[in-house]
Short mmCIF file of C-alpha atoms and ligand atoms in Angstrom, two decimals:
data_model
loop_
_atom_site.label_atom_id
_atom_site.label_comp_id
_atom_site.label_asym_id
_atom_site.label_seq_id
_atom_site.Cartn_x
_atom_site.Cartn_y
_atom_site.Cartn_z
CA UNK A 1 140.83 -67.25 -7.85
CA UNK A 2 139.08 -66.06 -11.30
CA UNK A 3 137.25 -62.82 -10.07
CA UNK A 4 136.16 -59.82 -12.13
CA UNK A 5 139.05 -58.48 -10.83
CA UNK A 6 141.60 -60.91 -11.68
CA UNK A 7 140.39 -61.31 -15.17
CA UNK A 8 139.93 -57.23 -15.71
CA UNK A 9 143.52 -57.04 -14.63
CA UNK A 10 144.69 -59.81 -16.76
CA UNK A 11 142.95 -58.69 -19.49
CA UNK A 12 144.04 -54.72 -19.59
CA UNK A 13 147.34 -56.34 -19.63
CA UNK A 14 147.92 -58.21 -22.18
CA UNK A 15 144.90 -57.20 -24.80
CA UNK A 16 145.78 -54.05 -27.43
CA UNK A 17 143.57 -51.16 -25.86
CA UNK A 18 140.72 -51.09 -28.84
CA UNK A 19 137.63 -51.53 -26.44
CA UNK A 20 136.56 -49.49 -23.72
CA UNK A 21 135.20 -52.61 -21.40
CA UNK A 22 132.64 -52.43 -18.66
CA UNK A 23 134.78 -53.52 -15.56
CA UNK A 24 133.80 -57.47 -15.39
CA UNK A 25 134.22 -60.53 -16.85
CA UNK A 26 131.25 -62.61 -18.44
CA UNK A 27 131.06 -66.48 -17.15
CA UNK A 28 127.98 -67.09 -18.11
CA UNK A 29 124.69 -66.30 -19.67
CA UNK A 30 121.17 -68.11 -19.93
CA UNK A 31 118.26 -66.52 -21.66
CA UNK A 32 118.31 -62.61 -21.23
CA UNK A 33 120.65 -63.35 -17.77
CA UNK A 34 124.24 -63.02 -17.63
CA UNK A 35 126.64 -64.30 -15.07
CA UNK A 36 130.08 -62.45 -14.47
CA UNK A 37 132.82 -63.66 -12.71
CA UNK A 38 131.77 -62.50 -9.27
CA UNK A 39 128.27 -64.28 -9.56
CA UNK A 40 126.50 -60.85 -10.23
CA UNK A 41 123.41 -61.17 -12.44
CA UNK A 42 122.58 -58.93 -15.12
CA UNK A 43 119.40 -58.45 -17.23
CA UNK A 44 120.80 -57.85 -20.70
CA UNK A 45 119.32 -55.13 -23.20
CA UNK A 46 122.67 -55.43 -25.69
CA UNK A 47 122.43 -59.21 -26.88
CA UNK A 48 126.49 -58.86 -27.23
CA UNK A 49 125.04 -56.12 -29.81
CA UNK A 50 122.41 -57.25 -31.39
CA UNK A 51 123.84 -60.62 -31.49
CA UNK A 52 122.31 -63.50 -28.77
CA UNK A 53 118.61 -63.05 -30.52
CA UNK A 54 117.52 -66.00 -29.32
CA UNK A 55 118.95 -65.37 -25.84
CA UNK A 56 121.94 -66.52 -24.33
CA UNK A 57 122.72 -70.73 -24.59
CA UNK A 58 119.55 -71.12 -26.60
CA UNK A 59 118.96 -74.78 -26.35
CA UNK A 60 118.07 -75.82 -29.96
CA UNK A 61 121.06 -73.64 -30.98
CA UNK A 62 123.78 -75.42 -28.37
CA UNK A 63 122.36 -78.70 -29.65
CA UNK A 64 123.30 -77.72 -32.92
CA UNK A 65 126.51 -76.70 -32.26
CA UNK A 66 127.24 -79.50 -30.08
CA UNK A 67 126.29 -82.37 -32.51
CA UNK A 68 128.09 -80.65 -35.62
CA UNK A 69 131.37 -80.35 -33.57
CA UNK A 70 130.70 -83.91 -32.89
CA UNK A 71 130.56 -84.87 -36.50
CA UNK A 72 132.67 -82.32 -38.86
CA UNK A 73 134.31 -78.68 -37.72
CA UNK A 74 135.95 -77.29 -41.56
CA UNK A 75 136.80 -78.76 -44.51
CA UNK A 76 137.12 -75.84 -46.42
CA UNK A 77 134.94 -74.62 -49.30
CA UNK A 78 136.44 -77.18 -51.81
CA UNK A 79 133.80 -79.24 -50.42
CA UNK A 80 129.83 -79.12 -50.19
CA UNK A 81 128.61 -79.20 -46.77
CA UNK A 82 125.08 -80.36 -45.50
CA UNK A 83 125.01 -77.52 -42.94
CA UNK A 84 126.04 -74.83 -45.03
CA UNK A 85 123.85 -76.15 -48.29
CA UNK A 86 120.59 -76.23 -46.14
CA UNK A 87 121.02 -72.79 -44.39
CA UNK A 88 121.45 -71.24 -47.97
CA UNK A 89 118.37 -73.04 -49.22
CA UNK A 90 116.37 -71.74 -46.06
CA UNK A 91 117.48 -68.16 -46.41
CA UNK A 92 116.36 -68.05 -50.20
CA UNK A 93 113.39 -69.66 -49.14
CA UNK A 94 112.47 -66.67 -47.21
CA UNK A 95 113.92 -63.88 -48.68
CA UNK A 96 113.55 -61.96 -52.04
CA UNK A 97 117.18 -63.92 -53.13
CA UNK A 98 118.63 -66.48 -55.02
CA UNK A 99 121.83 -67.02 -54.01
CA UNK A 100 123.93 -66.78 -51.18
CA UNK A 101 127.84 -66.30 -50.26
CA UNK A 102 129.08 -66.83 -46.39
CA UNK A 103 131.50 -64.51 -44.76
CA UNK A 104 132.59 -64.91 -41.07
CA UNK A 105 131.29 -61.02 -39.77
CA UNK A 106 129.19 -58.17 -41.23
CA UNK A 107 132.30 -56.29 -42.00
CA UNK A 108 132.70 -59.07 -44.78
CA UNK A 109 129.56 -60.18 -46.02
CA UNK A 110 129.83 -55.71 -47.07
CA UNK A 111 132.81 -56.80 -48.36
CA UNK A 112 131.78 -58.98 -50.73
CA UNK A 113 128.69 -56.71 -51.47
CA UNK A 114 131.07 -54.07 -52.59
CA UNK A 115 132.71 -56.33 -54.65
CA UNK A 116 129.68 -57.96 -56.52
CA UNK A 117 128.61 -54.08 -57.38
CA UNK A 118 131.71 -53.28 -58.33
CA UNK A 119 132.40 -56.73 -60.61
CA UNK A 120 128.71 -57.06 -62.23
CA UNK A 121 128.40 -53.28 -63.25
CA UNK A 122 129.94 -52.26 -66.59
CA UNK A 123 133.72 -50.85 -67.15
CA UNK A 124 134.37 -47.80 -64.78
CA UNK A 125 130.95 -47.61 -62.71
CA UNK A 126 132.60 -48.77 -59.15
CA UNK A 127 132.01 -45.46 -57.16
CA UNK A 128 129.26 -46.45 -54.38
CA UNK A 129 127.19 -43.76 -52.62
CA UNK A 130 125.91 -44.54 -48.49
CA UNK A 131 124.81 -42.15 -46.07
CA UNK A 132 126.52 -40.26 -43.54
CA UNK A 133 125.98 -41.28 -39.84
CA UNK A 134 126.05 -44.89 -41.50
CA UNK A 135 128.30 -48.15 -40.55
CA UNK A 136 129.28 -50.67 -42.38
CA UNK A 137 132.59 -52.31 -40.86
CA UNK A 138 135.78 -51.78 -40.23
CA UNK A 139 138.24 -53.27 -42.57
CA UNK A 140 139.62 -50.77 -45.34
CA UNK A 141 136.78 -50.97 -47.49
CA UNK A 142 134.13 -50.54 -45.32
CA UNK A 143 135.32 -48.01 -43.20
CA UNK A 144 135.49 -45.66 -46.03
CA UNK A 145 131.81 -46.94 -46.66
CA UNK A 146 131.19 -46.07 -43.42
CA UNK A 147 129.50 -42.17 -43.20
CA UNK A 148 131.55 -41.31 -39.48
CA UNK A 149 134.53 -39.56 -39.89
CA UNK A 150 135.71 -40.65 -36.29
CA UNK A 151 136.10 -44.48 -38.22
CA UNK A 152 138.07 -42.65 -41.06
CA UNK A 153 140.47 -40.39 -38.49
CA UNK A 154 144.33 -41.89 -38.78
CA UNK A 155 143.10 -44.11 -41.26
CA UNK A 156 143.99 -42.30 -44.29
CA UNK A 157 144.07 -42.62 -47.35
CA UNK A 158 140.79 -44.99 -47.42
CA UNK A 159 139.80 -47.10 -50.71
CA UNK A 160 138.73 -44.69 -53.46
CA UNK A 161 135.29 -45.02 -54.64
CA UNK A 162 133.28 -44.32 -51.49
CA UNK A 163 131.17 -40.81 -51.00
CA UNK A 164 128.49 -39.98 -48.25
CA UNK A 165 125.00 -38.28 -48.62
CA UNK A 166 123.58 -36.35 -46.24
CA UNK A 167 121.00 -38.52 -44.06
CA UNK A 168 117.67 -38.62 -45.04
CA UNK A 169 118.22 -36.25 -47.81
CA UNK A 170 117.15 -37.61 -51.49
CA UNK A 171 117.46 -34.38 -53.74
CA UNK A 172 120.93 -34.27 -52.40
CA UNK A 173 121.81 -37.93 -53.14
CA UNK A 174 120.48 -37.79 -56.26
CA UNK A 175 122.78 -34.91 -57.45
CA UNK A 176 125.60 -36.92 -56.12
CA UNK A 177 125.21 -39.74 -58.96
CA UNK A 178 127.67 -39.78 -62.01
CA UNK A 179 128.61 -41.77 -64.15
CA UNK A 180 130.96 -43.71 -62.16
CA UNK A 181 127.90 -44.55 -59.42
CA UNK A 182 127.51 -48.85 -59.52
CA UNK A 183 125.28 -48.73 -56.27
CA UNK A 184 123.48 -46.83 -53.04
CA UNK A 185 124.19 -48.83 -49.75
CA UNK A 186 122.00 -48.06 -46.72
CA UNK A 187 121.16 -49.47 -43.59
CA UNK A 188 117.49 -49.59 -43.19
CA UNK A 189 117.91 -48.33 -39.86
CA UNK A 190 120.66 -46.88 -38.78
CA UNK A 191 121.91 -48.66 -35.42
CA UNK A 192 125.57 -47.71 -34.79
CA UNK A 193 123.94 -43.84 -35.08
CA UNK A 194 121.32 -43.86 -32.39
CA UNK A 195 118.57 -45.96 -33.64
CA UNK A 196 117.92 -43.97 -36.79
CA UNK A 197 115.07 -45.44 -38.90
CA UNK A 198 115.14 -43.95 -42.77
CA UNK A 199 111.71 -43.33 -43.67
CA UNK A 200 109.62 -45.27 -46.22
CA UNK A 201 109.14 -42.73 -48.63
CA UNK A 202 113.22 -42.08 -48.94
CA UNK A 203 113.65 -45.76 -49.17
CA UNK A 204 111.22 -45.85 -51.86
CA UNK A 205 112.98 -42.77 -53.54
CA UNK A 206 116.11 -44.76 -53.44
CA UNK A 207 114.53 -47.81 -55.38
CA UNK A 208 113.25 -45.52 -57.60
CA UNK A 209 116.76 -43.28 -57.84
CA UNK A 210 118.69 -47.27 -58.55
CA UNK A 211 115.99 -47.98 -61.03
CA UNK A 212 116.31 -44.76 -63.06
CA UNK A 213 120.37 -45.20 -63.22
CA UNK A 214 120.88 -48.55 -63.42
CA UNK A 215 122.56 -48.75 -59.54
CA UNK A 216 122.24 -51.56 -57.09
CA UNK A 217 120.49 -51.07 -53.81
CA UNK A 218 122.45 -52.58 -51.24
CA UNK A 219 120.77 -52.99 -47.88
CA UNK A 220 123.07 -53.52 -44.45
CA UNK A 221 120.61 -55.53 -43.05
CA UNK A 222 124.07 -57.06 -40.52
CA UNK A 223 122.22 -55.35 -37.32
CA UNK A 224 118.40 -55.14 -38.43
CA UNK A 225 117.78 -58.47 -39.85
CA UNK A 226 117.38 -61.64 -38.61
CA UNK A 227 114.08 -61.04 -36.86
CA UNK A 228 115.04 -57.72 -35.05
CA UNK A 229 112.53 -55.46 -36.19
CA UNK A 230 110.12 -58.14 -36.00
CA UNK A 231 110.14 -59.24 -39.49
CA UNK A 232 112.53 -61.73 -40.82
CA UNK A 233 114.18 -58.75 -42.69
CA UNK A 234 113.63 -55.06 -42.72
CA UNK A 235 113.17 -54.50 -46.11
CA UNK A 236 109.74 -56.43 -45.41
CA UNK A 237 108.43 -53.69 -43.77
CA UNK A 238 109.28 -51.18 -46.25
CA UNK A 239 108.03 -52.49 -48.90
CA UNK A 240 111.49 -51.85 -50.93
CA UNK A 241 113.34 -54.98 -52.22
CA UNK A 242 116.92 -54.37 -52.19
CA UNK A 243 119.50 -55.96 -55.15
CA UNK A 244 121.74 -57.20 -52.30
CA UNK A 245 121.57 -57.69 -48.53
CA UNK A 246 123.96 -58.73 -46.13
CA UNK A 247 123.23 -60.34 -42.94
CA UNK A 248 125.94 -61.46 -40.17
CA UNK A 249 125.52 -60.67 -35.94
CA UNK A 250 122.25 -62.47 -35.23
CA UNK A 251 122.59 -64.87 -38.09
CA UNK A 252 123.89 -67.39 -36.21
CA UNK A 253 123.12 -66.13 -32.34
CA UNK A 254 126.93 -65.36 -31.76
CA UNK A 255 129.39 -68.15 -33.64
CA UNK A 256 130.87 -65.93 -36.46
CA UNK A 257 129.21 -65.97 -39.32
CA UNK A 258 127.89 -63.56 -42.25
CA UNK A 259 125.79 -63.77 -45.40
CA UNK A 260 125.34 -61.64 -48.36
CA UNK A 261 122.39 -62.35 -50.57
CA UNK A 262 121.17 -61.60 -54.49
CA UNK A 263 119.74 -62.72 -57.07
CA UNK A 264 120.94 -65.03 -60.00
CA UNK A 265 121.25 -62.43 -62.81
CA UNK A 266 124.10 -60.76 -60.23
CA UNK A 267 125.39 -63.79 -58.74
CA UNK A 268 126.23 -64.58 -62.12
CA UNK A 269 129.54 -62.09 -61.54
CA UNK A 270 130.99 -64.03 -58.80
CA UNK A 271 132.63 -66.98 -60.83
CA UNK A 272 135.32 -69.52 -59.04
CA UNK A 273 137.97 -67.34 -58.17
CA UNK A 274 136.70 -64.35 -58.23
CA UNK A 275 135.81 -64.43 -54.54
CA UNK A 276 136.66 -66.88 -51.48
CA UNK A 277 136.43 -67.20 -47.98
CA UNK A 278 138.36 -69.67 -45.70
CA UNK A 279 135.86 -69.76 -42.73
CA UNK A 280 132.76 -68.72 -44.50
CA UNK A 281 130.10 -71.00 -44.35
CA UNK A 282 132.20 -73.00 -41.57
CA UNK A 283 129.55 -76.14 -40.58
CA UNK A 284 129.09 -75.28 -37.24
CA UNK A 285 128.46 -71.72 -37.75
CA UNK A 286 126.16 -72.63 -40.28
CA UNK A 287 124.55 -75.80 -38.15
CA UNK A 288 123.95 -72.97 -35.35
CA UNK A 289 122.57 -70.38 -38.02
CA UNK A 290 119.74 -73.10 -39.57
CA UNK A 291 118.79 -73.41 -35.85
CA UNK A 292 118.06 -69.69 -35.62
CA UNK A 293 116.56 -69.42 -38.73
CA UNK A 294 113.75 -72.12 -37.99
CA UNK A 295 113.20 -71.47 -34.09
CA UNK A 296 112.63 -67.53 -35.87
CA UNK A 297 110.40 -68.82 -38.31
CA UNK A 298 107.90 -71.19 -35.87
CA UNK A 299 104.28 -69.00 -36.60
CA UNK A 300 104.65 -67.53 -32.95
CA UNK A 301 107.74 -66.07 -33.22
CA UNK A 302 107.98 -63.17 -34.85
CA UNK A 303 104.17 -61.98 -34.07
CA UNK A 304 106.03 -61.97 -30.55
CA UNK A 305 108.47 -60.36 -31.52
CA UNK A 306 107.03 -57.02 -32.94
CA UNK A 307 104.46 -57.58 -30.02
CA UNK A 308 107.14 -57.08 -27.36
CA UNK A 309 109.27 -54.26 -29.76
CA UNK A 310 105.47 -52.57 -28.94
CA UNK A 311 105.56 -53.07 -25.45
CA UNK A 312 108.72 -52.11 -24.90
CA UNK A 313 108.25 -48.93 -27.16
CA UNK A 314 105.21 -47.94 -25.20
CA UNK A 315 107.02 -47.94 -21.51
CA UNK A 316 110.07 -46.19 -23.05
CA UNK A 317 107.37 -43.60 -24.00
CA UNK A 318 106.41 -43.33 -20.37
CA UNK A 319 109.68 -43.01 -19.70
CA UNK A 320 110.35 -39.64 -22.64
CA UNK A 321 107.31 -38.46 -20.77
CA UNK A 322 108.37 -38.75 -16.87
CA UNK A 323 111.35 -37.09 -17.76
CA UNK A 324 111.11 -34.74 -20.18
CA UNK A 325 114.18 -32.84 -19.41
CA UNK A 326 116.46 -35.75 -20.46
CA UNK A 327 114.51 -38.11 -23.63
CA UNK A 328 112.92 -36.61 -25.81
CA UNK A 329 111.08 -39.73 -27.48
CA UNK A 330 111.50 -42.96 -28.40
CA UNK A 331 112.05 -44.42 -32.12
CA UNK A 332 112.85 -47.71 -33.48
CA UNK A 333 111.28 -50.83 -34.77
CA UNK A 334 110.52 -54.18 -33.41
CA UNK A 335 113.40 -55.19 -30.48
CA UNK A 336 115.61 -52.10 -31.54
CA UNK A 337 114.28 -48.89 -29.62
CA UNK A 338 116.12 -46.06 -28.68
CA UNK A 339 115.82 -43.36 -26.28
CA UNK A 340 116.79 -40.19 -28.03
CA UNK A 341 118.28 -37.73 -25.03
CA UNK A 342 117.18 -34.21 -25.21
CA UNK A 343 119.98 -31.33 -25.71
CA UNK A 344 120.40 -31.19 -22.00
CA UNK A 345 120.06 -34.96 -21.51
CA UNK A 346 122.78 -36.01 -24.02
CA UNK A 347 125.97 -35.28 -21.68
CA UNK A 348 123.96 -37.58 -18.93
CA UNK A 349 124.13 -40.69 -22.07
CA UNK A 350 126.83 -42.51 -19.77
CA UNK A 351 125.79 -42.51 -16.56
CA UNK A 352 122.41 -43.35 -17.17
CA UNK A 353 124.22 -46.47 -19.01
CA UNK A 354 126.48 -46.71 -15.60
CA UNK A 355 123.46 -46.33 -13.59
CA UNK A 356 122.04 -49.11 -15.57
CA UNK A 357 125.05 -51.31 -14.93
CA UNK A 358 125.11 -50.80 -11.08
CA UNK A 359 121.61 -51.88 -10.84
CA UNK A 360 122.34 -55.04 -13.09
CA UNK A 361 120.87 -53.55 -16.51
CA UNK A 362 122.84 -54.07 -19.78
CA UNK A 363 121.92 -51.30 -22.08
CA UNK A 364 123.96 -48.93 -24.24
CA UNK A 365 124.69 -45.10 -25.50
CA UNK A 366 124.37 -45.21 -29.55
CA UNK A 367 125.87 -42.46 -31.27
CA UNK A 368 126.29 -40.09 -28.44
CA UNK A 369 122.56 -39.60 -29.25
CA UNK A 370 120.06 -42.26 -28.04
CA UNK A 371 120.15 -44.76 -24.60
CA UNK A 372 119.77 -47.84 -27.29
CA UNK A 373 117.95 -51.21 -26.23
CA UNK A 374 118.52 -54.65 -28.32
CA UNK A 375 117.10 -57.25 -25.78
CA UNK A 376 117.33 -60.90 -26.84
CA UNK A 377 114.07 -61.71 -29.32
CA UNK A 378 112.78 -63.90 -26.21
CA UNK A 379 112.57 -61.33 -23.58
CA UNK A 380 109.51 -61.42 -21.67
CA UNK A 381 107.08 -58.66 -20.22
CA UNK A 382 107.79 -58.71 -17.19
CA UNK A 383 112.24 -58.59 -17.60
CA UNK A 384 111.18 -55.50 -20.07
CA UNK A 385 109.46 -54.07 -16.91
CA UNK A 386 112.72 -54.63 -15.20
CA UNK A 387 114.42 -52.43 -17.49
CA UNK A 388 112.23 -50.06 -17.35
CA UNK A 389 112.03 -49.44 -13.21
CA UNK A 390 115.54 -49.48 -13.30
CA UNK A 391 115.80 -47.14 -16.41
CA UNK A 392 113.84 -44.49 -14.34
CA UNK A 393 115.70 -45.09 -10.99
CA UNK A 394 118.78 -44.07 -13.66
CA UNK A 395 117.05 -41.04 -14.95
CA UNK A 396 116.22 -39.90 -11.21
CA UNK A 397 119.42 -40.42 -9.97
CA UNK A 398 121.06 -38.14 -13.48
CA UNK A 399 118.85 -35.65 -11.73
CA UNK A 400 116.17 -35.81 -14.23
C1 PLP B 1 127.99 -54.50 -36.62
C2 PLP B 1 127.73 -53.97 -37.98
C3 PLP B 1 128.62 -54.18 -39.05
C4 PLP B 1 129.96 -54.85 -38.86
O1 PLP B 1 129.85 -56.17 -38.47
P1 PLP B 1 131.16 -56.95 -37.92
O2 PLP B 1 130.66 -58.34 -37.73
O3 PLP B 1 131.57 -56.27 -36.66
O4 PLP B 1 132.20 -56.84 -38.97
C5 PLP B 1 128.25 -53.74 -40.30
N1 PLP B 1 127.08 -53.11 -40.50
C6 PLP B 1 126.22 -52.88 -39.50
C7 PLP B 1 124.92 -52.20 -39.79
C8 PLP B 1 126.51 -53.29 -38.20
O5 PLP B 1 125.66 -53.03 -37.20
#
C-alpha cells in the first residue's frame, strides 16, 4: 500500500536530509487542489513556490507537454529547436529585451546574469553589489549573491566579488560603489524575505545610481515575474527597466526551466563558447513555457490577476485587523501577499502554517517574518475565501 505513511518513511530514508517536508506525499493536483497519498484534499496557497501559476495540470500546458514528448525530448543546443526559438521570440515580444539564454532553474539563469556583467564590463569591474535579506540561488555564485548569512554559514570561502547593502537604503549603496562595481542585482520584491516590496523611488534611485556609473541593473524577476504581481513582469509596475532579468519557477508552470534576458548591445558578450547549457532550452520545457506565456497573455488574464492579488489583499487586511495582536498588516503585489506577524505574533509563524495544514490550507512562513500566500494565478473568489476562514480559525486557535 502507497500511503503518506509509507512514502514519508521511504522517503526520510533514503533522501539526504536538505528539506524539512510537511508529513505527506503529493499524488495529485488539479487547479488550486492537491491530492496526497491518503486522498486528503488541500487548497494550495504555495503553487510548489511560486511555481504551478496556472494551477496544477493546466490543460493547455499538459497538452503541450504531451505532444512535444510525442515528437522530440533533447537534442542538445547544437541544434535550433521550434519550441525553444518561438518561446524566445514571445518573451522579447513582451518584454523590454532582445535576446534570450535558457537555463534549467533560477539559480542559473543568475548564473549566467553574473556572468554577462562580469564578461561585457571593461577589465577589472566584476564586483556586483545586491541587497541584504535578498536570494538569488544556491550554487556557489549565487549564494554569495545571496544577502542571508544563514545561506553563506559552512559554506566558506564563497566566490569573491559579491557585497550586500543594507535593504532599502540608497545613500548607503551608493557609497558602496568602486571602481571594481560591474552591476546592482535586486529582486523587485523580495520573496524568500517575507514579501518585501522595494519601493519605487529606491528602484528609481538605483536606475539612476547604474546610469551615473556605468553598472548594470540586474532584476531577479525568478519569483515575481511571470504574471505574479499581475503584470507580465515587475519591472512594469515600477516604471524602471532593468539591463538584465532573469526569469525561471513560473516560466514554465513547474518543468525546469529558466531564462535570462538583455538587450543586443550586451548579448553581444556572450559569443559561442563563452557560455552553454546542456538542458537549457530543453523542447518540452520550452513547449510547456510558450503555453504559459500565451494562456498569461489572453486580454483577461492578467486584469484577473491583479483583480484577485486585490481581493485577496483586502481580506488579509481584515484579517491584520481581527487580530491585531499577531499581523500587523499585509504587503505585497498582485498574487504575492504576505502577512507580516507582529513582535508577539512572529514565534506563532509555524503553527499558524500547521494550523493551516490540518485544516487542508497550503500556505507558508517567509523569512521568519510574514505568513506568505502565492496561490495559483487562477484561484477564484470564493477558494481565496477558503483561505481566509481557515486563516482566522488558525489565528484563534494561536490564541490570537
Ligand atoms: C527561487 C528563487 C531563486 C532560485 O531558483 P532555483 O530554481 O531554486 O535555483 C532565485 N531567485 C529568487 C528570487 C527566487 O525566488
Amino acid at each position: 500500500m502507497t500511503t503518506n505513511q509509507t512514502i514519508v518513511a521511504q522517503s526520510l530514508a533514503a533522501f539526504i536530509g536538505t528539506y524539512s517536508r510537511f508529513p505527506v506525499a503529493m499524488i495529485s493536483g488539479q487547479g488550486c487542489t492537491l491530492t496526497d497519498a491518503d486522498g486528503r484534499e488541500y487548497l494550495d496557497f504555495l503553487s510548489g513556490i511560486a511555481v504551478c501559476g496556472l494551477g496544477h495540470c493546466h490543460p493547455a500546458v499538459t497538452q503541450a507537454i504531451c505532444e512535444q514528448a510525442g515528437r522530440l525530448v533533447h537534442v542538445s543546443n547544437l541544434f535550433h529547436t521550434l519550441p525553444q526559438t518561438e518561446l524566445a521570440a514571445l518573451l522579447v515580444a513582451n518584454s523590454f529585451a532582445d535576446k534570450v539564454f535558457f537555463a534549467n532553474s533560477g539559480a542559473e539563469a543568475n548564473e549566467a546574469a553574473i556572468k554577462l556583467a562580469r564578461i561585457a564590463s571593461p577589465a577589472g569591474r566584476y564586483e556586483v553589489i545586491s541587497l541584504s535579506g535578498s536570494f538569488h540561488g544556491r550554487t556557489l555564485a549565487t549564494v554569495a549573491a545571496t544577502g542571508q548569512s544563514k545561506f553563506h554559514q559552512g559554506f566558506e570561502p564563497l566566490p569573491q566579488g559579491f557585497v550586500h547593502a543594507p535593504f532599502g537604503d540608497l545613500a548607503a549603496l551608493a557609497r558602496m560603489i568602486n571602481p571594481a562595481t560591474c552591476a546592482i542585482l535586486c529582486e523587485p520584491l523580495q520573496g524568500e524575505s517575507g514579501v518585501r516590496p522595494l519601493a519605487v523611488e529606491y528602484v528609481k534611485g538605483l536606475r539612476q545610481l547604474c546610469d551615473e556609473h556605468d553598472l548594470l541593473l540586474i532584476f531577479d524577476e525568478v519569483q515575481v515575474g511571470m504574471g505574479r504581481t499581475g503584470t507580465l513582469f515587475a519591472y512594469e509596475q515600477l516604471g524602471v527597466t532593468p539591463d538584465i532579468m532573469t526569469l525561471a519557477k513560473a516560466i514554465a508552470n513547474g518543468l525546469p526551466l529558466g531564462a535570462m534576458l538583455t538587450r543586443d548591445r550586451l548579448a553581444q558578450a556572450f559569443t559561442p563558447g563563452t557560455h552553454a547549457s546542456t538542458f537549457g532550452g530543453n523542447p518540452v520545457a520550452c513547449a510547456a513555457g510558450l503555453a504559459v506565456l500565451k494562456t498569461m497573455l489572453a486580454p483577461d488574464f492578467l486584469p484577473q490577476v491583479r483583480e484577485r492579488g486585490q481581493y485577496l489583499a483586502a481580506r488579509l487586511a481584515e484579517i491584520a485587523a481581527r487580530h491585531p495582536a499577531l499581523a500587523r498588516e499585509t504587503r505585497g503585489l498582485g498574487l504575492i501577499q504576505g502577512l507580516v506577524l507582529t513582535e508577539q505574533g512572529l514565534p506563532h509563524g509555524p503553527a499558524i502554517v500547521n494550523s493551516l495544514f490540518e485544516q487542508g490550507v497550503l500556505a507558508n512562513f517567509a523569512g521568519n517574518t510574514a505568513l506568505r500566500f502565492i496561490p495559483p494565478l487562477i484561484v477564484t473568489t470564493r477558494e481565496i475565501d477558503r483561505m481566509i476562514a481557515a486563516l482566522d480559525r488558525a489565528c484563534q486557535a494561536v490564541g490570537g
